[in-house]
Each structure stands twice: as structure tokens, then as C-alpha cells.
Amino acid sequence: MCGISGFISTHPQFSTFIASMTDIIRHRGPDDEGFFLFQSATLPPLVCGGADTPSDVYQSELVYSPKQTIDKTSEIPIMLGLGHRRLSILDLSPAGHQPMCDSTQRYWVVYNGEIYNHLELRTELQTLGHQFFTHCDTEVLLAAYSQWGAACLNRFNGMFAFLLYDRTAQTLFAARDRFGIKPLYYWIAPDGTIAFGSEIKQFTVLPGWQARLNTQRVYDFLVWSISDHTEETCFAGVYQLRPGESLRIDCGLYWQGQTFKAGTPLPTERWYNLEHKPLDLSFEEASQQVYALLEDAVQLRLRADVPVGSCLSGGLDSSSIVCLMGKILQGQGSQQTFTACADVDRFDERHWAETVVAHTGATPHYLYPELENLWKILPRLTWHQDEPFGSTSIYAQWSVFRAAHQAEITVMLDGQGSDEQFCGYHGYFNTLIREYLQQGRLGKAWQEAHAVRKIHGTSKTQQFLAALGVFLPQKVQTYGRQLLGKTTLSPNWLNLTEEITDYHNPYQRDNNRLDTITAFSHQQLCTTNLPMLLHWEDRNSMAHHIEARVPFVDYRLIELVYNLPTTYKISNGETKRVLRSAMQGTLPELIRHRVDKLGFVTPEEVWLREEQPAQFRQAVANAIEQSYGLLNTSALIITDKIIKGHYPFSFLPWRFISFGSWMEAFKVKI
């Protein structure tokens, strides 16, 4: 797990730019740093290290080992630069240094992530004549690309984002994994320089940078509480490579004048799509396959040369991972788990986590995120996240990774991605009822609503209204949201709505995506929910020099579960049916039958209404001031109504606060 930097320019730039881009993400890789500097086709590239490059890396005889420090090249203009920050996970020796090249020095790569099946690929490539000199998956990536070209991506089981320069073809190839576990951003400067980075903050050190507001994406965040659902970001002109996408730049043509316009996205290719191919399996067969794939996904993600721990919320997902780890690691020492707890009983999962700890014999760490500390670290947390975030649950997750770092854990397994494929969110019941109604199966819809009422306490009327609400006229939906104190299409607290071109709810932009469980799951996996969760996970973990691995996002498992019959996942008021069945005998029964839904939450409602209402109110007032007039005093009025209980609790006040903090942290201009 690492951080990568890169740029290509038609106007030679100094190497100090790539050094600054790499330095600002030192938290992603404090163990090593390296640089590849390309001057021209007639001159050999310069391979450099830096202050954090270990002495034994300089002394190694590898062809990609640095020959000098980058500060010695500060006056040398370069056309292309690659930078790397390393968090050592596999092959801790100097052989794991990056940028790395193949034996011919044709291909040079900076890579962030893990290819979990690198051992199997290594064996296959050896039979094809490739020789290996390291134990790194990076070397496997290079060999795979030289053998299969871009088609190698389909052979990787892992999380990755990389930049690969082909010196012979003079092309720069960039790719991101299937579901976007690892990030990759780009920005085109006013002079046409194209810069790439693992985090948006890397562009802030470059000439021509000015943080400017992307009003549409900010609207989506503030009104609909969503981000990472498009190639755009909250920063105007900053784009991300979407999950399952790649791009290729012909640097030769680019240097000859075929430039790209600042403020417009680069042409990309989609190399992966999650396809619907229904499977004909019995429920028992499906359960067996789910168990086998999840167990293998966990086992693959235990491949590391550093200590591995796990997040534990006490829910079905993280508990499944912890129990499978316990089974796999039996006799190899106790695993360590990390749980965010709360002093308020209804938000506290400690008793659930303790059940799993007792079952596995893990060594637990229980932490209690404190509100006072949140206010202290909010600027730092905002800076690490790059963009505003929707609730203080991100702070709870931050605290978990901080505790893991303090315990000297370098790799953590987490349960992201399960709810989106196994229909774990209770909102899936609304879609299921809607699906039955559209099929004319009124009795089945009523039966499902009755089961949900019995198990989860949600009234049948409320369920049917939620199921049918998407088909109501927009004016009726808006009126209903006003009655509930929720945001509307043109909220009176926001002063940028006349600049918005798309007022639609991103969760309902395409009605057909909400008509079936399969379509809704696809949307959550590929567009709306999972991309946000993975963004937050990446930033929180890397801020503490930790690699987070997510076994449920193994593409083999997602493709299996996505194509199972709906009733295998959700039916009769029960979510995650096939996962619960698969984990019988592995999970404690108390956890396997758990029906409530939390997961690394904070008692934000109690903090807002009872513990520090004045502090939250002041933070909203500060946000109004920090927003350069985008937020107005109506934001305070709605916050007061939520605090006093006149409106139901929502995370809207926190979105105000986070947005203001982001504007301040990055000096964003309108």
C-alpha cells in the first residue's frame, strides 16, 4: 500500500514539483520514496531517491535502485515524472523499492495496492518464460503487463491504482481496480500539464493550482449526502478515474502538441463491468459457494510480511471476517481486533463485539471516540479526507485506525461491501416491496411488509409509502420532505441553486435502478454507496500508515452474490440470508441472527441535542462564515429545529460543518 504521483508536460518542469507532490502524501508511505524522471527520448531517465529512502536501497544493485537524491536534480527540466511513497507490506527488502522497472527497463511503474493472487500469477508467468528477482507483487504486475498488455487487469484479484510508462511506445497507462478500492485522481493545469495523484491534495503544490468549487458536486453532497458517484469531485477541474476504468496517453503525440484542455476529463476506457448473469443454484449450493469464496478472500488478504489485525463492529460482516481469520490463523498467535464503542447504550456495540472476541480468543481493543477530540482534529481529518464527509461515523473509523497504528498493526481487514451485495440495509425492503408491486404480486408485498413489521418494527403504511414514493410527482416528494425536515431540491439555506443544472436525487436519477433488488444492488456497489465508503476507508487508514483490506469486495464473491436469486439475499423480513446460512457453525449464533443495524456509528444525535448543542450551533455558524455566502442563516434555523426536536434528527447539520471545514482547509474559492 502506497501513494503515487505523476505528471507529463509539454513545458519542461522542475523535479521539485514531483518531489513536492510525493512529500505531501508521506503518510501513505513513510518507509521509502523514489522517483523516475524522464528528460527526453535521447537521454537516459534519472532514477532518484529522497530523504526517506533507506540507505540499503541506495546501496542495492538493482537496475531501478536510485543513483542520487532528487534534490540534486532540482535544476533539471523534465517532461515526465513518477513519484512513489512506500508502505512496506510484501518483501520488506530493498527489492520492493519503486518506481520499479522490468529487466529491459522498458516499463516503469508506480503502483498503489495489492494483487492478492500474485503468487499464482507468478507461477503462470514463469511457465511463459518470465524470470523474477523479488518477492513483490509489483514485479508480477510488470511481467503481466509485458505479457498481456492492458488485458492483464482482468487477471488481477486485488486492489490497485497505478501509472505505467512504456519508454518504447512513449505511452502512459493508468488503471484503477474493479470497484475503486484504491484512488487515482488527475488534474490538468492551465499550461496543459497533466498531473496524477493518490489524493487530491497533491495538486495543491503545483503551479497554476487554485482550489475552486464544483457547484454541482457540492450541491449533491449538501442536499443528497452523496459523493464519489461521478468522475467529478467537489474541486472544479479535478477528476477521478472511475472504478474499473483505465486510460492511455500517447506522450509522443502529446509532446508534439496534441494537448488536453484544462477543466475537461481525459478520455477513458471501461475495462470492467459488473454483469448480470443469473445463476441456477440451490440455496444450499449458494451458501457453500459463498462460504468458500469468502474464506478464500480472507485467506488471500492475510498474505503480508507485517502484523495483520481487523476492525470489529460486532455486526455480521466484520464478525464473519474475524471468525474466519481466527479459523485460518489457528495456532499462529492471537489476532487483534479494534472496536469503536459509545457511552450511550443504543449506539454501543461493545457487548456484540465481546461475543465475537470470546468466540475467537482474539485480543480486543475497545476505544471510545470523544466529542471534544473531534473538534480538535476536525481540520486534520478534513485535510486527510480531501472532500467533505457526511457524518461523524468517519471520526469513529479514524479512531479505530489510530488505535491500530498505536498497537503497531500495519494491515487491517474490514467488512465494507457486504451490505451492498447481500442487501444488508433495511432500505432494501422498500425496493423488494416495490418489485413485488410492479409484478402485480400484492399478496407477496403485503406478506413482506408484515414480516418487516414483525421483525424490525417498521409500520406497513410507512413501508408502502417508501416503496411507492419514488413514483410520486416531484412536488409531492418535495412537500413530504419538507414535512420531515429533510432537504428539498432548492433549500432556502443554500445560495448556489441557480447555478445547478441537475436537481435530481442521484439515488433516484434512473428510476429503473430502483425497480428491482438486482438493479438497486448494482447502483449501490458501483455508483452510490460503496465508492463513498471506500474513499473514507482509504483516507482514514492511510492517514495512520495502515493498509485496509476488504475481503467482501473480492470481485469473485460480488459476481456470485450479485447473480443469485433475490430471495437468497432478502426475504420474509430477513437480510443477508445466504451469508447467515454460509456462516452457520463459524459465527456465534447470537451474531448470526442479529437484525439491528449500526456499524462504527457515533452517538451524534445525543452529541447534537443533549451534550453540546451550543458547540454544534457555533460550528454551523462558523461554516456559514467559511462558505463565502453559499450557506446562509437558514442553515442555523434548520439546525435549531433539529436540536429542539421540531424536526427529526438528520446529519444535515454535520454536512454544513464538514463543508465549512473543507472550504477552510483547502482555501476553496467560488
Coordinates of N, CA and C in Angstrom, one line a residue, residues 80 97 183 334 508 576:
L80 N 8.4 14.2 -18.0 CA 7.6 13.3 -17.3 C 8.2 12.9 -16.0
H97 N 11.5 -1.6 -3.6 CA 11.5 -0.1 -3.9 C 10.8 0.2 -5.2
P183 N -7.6 4.8 -4.8 CA -7.9 6.0 -5.6 C -6.9 6.4 -6.6
S334 N -2.5 -14.9 18.6 CA -3.8 -14.3 18.7 C -3.9 -13.1 17.7
Q508 N -32.0 8.4 -7.2 CA -33.2 8.1 -8.0 C -33.1 8.6 -9.4
K576 N -29.5 -10.6 4.2 CA -28.3 -11.4 4.1 C -28.5 -12.8 4.4

